[in-house]
Short mmCIF file of N, CA and C in Angstrom, two decimals:
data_model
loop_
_atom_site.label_atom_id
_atom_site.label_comp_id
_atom_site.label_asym_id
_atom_site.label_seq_id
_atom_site.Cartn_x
_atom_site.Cartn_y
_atom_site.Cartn_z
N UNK A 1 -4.40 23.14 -0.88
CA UNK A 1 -4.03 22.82 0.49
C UNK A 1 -4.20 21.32 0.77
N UNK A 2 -5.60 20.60 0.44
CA UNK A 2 -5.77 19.04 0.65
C UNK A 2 -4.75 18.28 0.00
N UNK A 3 -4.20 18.95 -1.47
CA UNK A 3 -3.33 18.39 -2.48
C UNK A 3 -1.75 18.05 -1.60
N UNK A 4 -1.49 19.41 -1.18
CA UNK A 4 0.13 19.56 -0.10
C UNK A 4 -0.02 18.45 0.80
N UNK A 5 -1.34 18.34 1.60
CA UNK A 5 -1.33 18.30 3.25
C UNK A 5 -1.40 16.13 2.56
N UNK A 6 -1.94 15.74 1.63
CA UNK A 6 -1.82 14.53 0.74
C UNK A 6 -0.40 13.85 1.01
N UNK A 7 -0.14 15.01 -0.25
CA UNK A 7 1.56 14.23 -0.42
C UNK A 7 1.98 14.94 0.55
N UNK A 8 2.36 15.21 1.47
CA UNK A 8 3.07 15.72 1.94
C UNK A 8 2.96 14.47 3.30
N UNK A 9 1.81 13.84 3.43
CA UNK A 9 1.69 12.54 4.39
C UNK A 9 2.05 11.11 3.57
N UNK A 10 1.33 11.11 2.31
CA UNK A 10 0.94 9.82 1.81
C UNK A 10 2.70 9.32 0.70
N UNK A 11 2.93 10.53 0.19
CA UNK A 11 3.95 10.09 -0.89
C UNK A 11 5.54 10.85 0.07
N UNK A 12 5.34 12.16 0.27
CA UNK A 12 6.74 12.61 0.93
C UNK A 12 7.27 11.78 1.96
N UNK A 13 6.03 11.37 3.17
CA UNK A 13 6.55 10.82 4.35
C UNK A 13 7.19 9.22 3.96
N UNK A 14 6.83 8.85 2.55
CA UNK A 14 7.02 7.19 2.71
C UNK A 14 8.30 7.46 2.09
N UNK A 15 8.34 8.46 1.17
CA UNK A 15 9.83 8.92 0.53
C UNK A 15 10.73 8.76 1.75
N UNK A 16 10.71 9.49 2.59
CA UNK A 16 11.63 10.03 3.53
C UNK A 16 12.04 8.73 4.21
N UNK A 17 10.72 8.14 5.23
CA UNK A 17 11.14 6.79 6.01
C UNK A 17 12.04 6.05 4.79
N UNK A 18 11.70 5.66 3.37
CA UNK A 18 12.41 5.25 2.68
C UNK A 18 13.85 5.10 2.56
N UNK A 19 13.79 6.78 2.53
CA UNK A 19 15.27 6.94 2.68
C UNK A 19 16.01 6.68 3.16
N UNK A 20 15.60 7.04 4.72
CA UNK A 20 16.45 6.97 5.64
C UNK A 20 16.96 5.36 6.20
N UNK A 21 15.78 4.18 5.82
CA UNK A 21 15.88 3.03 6.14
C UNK A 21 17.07 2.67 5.35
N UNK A 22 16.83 3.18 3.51
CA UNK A 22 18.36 2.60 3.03
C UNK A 22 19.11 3.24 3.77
N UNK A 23 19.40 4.38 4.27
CA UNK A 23 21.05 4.50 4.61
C UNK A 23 21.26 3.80 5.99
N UNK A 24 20.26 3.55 6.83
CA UNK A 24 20.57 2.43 8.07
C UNK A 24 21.24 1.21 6.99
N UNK A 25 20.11 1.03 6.59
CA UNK A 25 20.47 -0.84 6.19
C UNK A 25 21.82 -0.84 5.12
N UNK A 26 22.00 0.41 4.76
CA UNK A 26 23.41 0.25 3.78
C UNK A 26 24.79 0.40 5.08
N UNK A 27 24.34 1.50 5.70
CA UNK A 27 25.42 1.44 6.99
C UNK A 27 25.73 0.59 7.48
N UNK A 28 24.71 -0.97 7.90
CA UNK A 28 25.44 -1.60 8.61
C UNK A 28 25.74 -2.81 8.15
N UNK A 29 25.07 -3.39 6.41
CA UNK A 29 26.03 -3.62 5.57
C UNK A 29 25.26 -5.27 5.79
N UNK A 30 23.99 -5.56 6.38
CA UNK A 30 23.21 -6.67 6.29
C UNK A 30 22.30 -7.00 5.26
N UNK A 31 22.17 -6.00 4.31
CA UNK A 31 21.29 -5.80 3.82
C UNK A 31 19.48 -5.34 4.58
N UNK A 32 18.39 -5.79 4.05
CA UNK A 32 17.15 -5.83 4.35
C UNK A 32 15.98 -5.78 3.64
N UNK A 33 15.07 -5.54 4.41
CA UNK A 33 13.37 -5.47 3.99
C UNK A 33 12.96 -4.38 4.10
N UNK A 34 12.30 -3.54 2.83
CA UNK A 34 11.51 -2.23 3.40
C UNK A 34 10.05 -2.72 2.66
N UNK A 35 9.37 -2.64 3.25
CA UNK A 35 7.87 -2.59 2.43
C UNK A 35 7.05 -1.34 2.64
N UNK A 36 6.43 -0.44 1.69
CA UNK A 36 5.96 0.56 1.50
C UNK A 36 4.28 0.41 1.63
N UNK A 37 3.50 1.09 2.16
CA UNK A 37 2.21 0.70 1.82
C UNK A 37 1.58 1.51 0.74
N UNK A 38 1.01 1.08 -0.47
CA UNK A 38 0.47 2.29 -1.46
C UNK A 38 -0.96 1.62 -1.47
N UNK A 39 -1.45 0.79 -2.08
CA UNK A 39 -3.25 1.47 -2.16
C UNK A 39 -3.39 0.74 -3.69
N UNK A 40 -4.76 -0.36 -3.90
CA UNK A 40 -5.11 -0.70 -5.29
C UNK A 40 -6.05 0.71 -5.52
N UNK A 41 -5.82 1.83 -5.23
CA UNK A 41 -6.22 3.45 -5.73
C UNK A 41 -4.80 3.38 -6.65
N UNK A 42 -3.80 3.09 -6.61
CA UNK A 42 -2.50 3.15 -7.09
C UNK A 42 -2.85 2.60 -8.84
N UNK A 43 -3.52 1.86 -8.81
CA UNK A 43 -4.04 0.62 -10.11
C UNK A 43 -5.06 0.61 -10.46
N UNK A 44 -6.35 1.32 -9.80
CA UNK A 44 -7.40 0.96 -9.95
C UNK A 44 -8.42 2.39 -10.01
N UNK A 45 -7.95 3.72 -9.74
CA UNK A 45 -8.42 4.97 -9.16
C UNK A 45 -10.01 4.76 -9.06
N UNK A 46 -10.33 5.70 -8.54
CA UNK A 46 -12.32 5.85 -8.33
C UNK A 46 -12.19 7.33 -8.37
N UNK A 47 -13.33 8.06 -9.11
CA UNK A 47 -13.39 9.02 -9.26
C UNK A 47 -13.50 9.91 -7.91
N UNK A 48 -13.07 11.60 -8.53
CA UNK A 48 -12.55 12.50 -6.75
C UNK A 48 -11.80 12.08 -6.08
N UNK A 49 -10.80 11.39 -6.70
CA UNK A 49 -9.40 10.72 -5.91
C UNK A 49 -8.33 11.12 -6.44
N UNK A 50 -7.89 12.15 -7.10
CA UNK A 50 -6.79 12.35 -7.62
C UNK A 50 -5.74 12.49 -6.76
N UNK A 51 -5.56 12.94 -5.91
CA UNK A 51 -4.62 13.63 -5.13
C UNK A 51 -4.07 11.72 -4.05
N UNK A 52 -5.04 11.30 -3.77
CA UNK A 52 -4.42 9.83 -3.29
C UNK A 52 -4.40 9.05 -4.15
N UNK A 53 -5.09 9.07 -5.68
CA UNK A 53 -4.06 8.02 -6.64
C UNK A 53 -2.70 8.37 -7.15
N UNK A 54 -2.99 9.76 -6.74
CA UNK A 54 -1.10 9.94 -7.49
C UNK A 54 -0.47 9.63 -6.20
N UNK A 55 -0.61 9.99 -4.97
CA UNK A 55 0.22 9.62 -4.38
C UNK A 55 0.85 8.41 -4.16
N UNK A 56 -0.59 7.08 -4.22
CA UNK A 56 -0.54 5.76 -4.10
C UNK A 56 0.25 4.96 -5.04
N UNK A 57 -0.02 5.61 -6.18
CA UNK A 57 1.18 5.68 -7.80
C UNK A 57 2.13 5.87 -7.73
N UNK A 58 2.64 7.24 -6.77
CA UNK A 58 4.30 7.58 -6.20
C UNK A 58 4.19 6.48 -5.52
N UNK A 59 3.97 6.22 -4.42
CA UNK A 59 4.96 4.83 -3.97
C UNK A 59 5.28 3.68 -4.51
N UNK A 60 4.12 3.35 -5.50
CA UNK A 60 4.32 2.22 -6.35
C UNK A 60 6.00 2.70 -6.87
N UNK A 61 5.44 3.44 -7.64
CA UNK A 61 7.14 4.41 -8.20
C UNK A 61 8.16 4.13 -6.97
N UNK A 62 7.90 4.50 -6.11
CA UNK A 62 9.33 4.89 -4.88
C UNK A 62 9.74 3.34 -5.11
N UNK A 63 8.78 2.51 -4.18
CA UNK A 63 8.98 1.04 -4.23
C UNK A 63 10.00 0.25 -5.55
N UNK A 64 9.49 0.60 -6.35
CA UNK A 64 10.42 -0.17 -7.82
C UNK A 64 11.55 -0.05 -8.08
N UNK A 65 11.87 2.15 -8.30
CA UNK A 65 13.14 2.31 -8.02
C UNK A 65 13.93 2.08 -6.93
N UNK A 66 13.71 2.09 -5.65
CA UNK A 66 14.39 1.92 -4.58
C UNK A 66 14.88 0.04 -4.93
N UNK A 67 13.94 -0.56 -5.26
CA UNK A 67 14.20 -1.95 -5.76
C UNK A 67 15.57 -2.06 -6.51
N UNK A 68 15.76 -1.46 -7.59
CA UNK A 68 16.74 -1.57 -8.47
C UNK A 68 17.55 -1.23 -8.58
N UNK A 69 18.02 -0.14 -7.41
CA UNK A 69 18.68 0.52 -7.56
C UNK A 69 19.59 0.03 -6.13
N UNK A 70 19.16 -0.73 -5.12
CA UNK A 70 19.28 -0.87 -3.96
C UNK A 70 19.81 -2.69 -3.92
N UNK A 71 19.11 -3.53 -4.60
CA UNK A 71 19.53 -4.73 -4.68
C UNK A 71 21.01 -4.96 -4.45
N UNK A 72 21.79 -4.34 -5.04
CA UNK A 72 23.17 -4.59 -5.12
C UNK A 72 23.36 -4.68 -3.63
N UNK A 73 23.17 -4.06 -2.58
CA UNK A 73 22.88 -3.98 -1.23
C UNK A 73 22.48 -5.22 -0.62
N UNK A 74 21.79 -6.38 -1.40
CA UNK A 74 20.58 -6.90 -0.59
C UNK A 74 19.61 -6.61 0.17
N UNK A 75 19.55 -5.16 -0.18
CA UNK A 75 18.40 -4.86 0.23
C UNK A 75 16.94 -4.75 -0.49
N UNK A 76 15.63 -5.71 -0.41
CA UNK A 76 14.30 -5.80 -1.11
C UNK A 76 13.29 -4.46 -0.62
N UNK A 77 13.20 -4.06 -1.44
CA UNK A 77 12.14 -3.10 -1.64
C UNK A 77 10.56 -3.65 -2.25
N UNK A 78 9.67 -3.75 -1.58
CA UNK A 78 8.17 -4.12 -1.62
C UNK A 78 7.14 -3.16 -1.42
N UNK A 79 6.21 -3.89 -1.87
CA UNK A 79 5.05 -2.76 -1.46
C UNK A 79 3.52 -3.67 -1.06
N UNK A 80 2.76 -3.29 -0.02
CA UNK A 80 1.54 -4.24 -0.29
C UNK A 80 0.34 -3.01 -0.40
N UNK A 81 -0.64 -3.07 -1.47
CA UNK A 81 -1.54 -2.54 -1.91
C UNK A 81 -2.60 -2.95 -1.54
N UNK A 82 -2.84 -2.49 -0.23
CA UNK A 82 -4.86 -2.91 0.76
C UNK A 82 -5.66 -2.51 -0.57
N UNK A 83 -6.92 -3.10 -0.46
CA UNK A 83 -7.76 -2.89 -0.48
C UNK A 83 -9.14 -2.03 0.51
N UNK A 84 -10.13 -2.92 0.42
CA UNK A 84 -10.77 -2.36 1.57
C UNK A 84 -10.81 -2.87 2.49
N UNK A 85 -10.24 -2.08 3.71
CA UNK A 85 -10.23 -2.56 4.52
C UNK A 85 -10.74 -2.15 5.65
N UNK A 86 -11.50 -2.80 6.55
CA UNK A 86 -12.27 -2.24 8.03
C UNK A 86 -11.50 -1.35 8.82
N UNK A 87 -11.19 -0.09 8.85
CA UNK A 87 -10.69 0.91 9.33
C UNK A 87 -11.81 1.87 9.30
N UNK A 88 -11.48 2.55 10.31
CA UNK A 88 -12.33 3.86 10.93
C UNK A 88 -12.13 4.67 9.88
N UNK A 89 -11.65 4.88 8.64
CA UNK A 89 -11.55 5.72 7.54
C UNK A 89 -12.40 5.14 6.38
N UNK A 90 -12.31 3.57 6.11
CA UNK A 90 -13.41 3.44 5.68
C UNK A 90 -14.68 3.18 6.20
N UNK A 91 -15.19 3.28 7.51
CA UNK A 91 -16.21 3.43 7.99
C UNK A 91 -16.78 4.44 7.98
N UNK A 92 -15.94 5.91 8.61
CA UNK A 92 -16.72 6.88 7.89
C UNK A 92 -16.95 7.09 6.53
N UNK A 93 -16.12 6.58 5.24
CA UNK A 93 -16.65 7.02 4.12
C UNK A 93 -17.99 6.37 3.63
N UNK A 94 -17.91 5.14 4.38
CA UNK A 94 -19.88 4.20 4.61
C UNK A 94 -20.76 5.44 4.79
N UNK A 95 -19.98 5.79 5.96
CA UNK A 95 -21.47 6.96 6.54
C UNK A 95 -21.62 8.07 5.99
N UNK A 96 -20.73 8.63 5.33
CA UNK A 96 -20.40 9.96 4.73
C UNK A 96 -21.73 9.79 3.45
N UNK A 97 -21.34 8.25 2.75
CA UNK A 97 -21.88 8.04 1.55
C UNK A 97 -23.23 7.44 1.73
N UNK A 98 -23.81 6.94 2.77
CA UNK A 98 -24.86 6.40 3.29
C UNK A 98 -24.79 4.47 2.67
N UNK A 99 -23.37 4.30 3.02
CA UNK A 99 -23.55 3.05 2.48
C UNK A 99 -23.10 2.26 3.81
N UNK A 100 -23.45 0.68 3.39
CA UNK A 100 -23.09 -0.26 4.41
C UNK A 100 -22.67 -1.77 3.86
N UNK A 101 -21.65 -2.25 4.69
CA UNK A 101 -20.64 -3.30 4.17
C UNK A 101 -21.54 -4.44 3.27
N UNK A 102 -22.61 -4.51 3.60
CA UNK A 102 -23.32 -5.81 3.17
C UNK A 102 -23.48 -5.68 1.24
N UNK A 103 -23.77 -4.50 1.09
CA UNK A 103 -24.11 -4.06 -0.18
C UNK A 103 -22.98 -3.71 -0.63
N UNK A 104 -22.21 -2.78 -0.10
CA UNK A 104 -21.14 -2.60 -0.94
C UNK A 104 -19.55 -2.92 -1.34
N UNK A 105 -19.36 -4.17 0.14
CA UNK A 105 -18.20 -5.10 -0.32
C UNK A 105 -18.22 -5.64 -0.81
N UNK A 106 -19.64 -6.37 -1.70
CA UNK A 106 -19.41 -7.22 -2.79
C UNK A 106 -18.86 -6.38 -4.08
N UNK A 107 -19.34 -4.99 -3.91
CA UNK A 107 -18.48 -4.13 -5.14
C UNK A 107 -16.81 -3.88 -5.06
N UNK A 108 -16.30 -4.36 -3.66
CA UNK A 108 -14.80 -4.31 -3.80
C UNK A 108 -14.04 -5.17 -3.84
N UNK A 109 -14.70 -6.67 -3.25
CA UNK A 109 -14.06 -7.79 -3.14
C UNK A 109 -14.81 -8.78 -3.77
N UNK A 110 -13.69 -9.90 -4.30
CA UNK A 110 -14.58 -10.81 -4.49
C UNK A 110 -14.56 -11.64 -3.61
N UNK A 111 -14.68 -11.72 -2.32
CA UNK A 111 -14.57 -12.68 -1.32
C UNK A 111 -15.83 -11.83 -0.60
N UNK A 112 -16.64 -10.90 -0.83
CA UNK A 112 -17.40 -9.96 -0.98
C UNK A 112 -17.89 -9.32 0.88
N UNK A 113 -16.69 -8.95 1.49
CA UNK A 113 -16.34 -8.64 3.02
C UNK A 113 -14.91 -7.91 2.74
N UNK A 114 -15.05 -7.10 3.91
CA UNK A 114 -13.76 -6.01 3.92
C UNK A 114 -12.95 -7.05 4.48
N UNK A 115 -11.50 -6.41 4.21
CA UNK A 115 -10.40 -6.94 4.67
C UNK A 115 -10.49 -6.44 5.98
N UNK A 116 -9.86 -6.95 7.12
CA UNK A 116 -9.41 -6.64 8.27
C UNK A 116 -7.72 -6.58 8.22
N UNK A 117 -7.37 -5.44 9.03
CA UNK A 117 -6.05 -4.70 9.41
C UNK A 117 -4.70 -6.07 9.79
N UNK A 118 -5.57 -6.85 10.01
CA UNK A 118 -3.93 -7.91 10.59
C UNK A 118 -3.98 -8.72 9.31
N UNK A 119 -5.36 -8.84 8.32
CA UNK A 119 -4.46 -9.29 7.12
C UNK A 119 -3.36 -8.75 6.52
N UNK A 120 -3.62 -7.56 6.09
CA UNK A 120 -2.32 -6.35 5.84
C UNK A 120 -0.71 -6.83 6.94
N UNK A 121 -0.90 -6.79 8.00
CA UNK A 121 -0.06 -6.67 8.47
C UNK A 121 0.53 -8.10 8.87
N UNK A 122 -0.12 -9.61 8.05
CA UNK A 122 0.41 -10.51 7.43
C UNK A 122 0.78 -10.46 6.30
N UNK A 123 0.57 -9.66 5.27
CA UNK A 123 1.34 -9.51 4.09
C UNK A 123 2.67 -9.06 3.76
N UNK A 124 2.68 -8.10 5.28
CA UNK A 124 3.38 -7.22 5.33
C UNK A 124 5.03 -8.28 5.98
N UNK A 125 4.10 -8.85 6.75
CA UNK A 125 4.98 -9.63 8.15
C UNK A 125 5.86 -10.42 6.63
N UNK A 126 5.14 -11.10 6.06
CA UNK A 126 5.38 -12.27 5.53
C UNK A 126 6.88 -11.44 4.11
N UNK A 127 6.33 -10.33 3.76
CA UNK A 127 7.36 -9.80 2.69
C UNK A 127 9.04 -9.15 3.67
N UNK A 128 8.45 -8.88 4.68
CA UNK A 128 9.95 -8.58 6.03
C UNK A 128 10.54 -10.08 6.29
N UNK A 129 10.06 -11.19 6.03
CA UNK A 129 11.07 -12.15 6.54
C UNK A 129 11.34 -13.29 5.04
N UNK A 130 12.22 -13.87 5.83
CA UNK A 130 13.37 -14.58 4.95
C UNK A 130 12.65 -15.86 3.57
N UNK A 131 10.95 -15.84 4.19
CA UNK A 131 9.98 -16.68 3.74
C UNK A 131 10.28 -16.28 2.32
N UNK A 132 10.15 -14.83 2.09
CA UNK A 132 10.20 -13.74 0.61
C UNK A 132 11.29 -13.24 -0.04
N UNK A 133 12.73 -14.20 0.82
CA UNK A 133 14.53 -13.87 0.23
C UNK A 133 14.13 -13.56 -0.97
N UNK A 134 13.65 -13.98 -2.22
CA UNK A 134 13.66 -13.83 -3.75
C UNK A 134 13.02 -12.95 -4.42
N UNK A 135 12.54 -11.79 -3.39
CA UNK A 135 11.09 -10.95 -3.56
C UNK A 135 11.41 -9.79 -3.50
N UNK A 136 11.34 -8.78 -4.24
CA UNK A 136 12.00 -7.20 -4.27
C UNK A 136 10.91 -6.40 -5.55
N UNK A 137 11.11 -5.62 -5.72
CA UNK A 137 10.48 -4.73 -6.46
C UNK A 137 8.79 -5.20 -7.22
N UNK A 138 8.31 -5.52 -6.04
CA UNK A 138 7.12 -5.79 -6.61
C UNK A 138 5.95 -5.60 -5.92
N UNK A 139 4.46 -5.68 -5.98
CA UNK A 139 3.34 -5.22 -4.91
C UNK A 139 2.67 -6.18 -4.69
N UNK A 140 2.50 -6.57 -3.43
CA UNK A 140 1.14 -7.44 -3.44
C UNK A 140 -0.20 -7.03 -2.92
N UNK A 141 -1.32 -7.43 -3.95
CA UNK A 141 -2.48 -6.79 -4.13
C UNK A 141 -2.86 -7.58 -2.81
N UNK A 142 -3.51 -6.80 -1.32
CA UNK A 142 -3.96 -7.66 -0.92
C UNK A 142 -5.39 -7.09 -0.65
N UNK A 143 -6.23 -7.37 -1.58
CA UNK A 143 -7.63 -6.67 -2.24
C UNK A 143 -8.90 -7.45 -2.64
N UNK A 144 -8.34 -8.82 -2.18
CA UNK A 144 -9.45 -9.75 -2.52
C UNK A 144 -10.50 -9.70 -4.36
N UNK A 145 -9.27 -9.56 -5.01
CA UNK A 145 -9.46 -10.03 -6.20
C UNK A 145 -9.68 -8.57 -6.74
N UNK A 146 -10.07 -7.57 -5.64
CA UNK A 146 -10.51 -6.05 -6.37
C UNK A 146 -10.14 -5.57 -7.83
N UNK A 147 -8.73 -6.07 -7.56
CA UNK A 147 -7.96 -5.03 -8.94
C UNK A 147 -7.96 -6.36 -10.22
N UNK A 148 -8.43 -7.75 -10.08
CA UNK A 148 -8.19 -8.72 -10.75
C UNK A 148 -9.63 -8.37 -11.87
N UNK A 149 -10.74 -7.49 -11.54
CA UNK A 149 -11.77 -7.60 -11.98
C UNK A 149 -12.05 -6.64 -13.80
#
């Protein structure tokens, strides 16, 4: 049931928005930007994570093919891969696990502090505009060195 209720949010739903964005952006013949969000779980797994590294893995997947297959379009297919980041999801898993940022962001980052949410959504900003014309089928780790280690 956790496995369905997974993909059925993390890998089906990004499938779908996917989809449907190419057939806008092929319909009206401008091309575009889709960026996918998957997860350095995608590259990096931690154990009792199966079910969100495969999913985080499918989008990596969705992301590439949609890339190559879609270019002819001008349309770029991206992906940016958070790390940890200060969200109420990783806050409860602090508390769940009895841990706290001081001790254990130096184990995820090497800038050794969680990411905050509007970095993401500068990575994100920055791969949607014209800054990234040359940029398609690829992920950016934004993980503070996490997956470099």
């Amino acid at each position: 049931e956790y496995w369905d209720r997974l993909m059925a949010v993390d890998l089906k739903g990004v499938a779908l928005c996917q989809k449907y964005a190419l057939q806008q952006m092929k319909a009206q013949g401008n091309g575009g930007s889709i960026i996918n969000i998957s997860s350095v779980s995608g590259f990096r797994p931690q154990p009792d994570t199966i079910a969100y590294v495969a999913a985080k893995h499918g989008v990596i997947g969705l992301t590439k093919t949609a890339a190559v297959e879609n270019g002819q379009y001008n349309i770029r297919v991206n992906s940016v891969a958070p790390g940890a980041i200060d969200t109420p999801m990783l806050r409860g898993a602090l508390e769940q696990f009895g841990l706290n940022e001081e001790t254990y962001a130096p184990q995820l980052s090497l800038l050794n502090r969680f990411g905050q949410p509007r970095e993401i959504a500068q990575a994100t900003l920055w791969l949607a505009s014209d800054l990234s014309s040359y940029i398609t089928g690829t992920v950016i780790h934004a993980d503070a060195g996490y997956t470099s280690r």
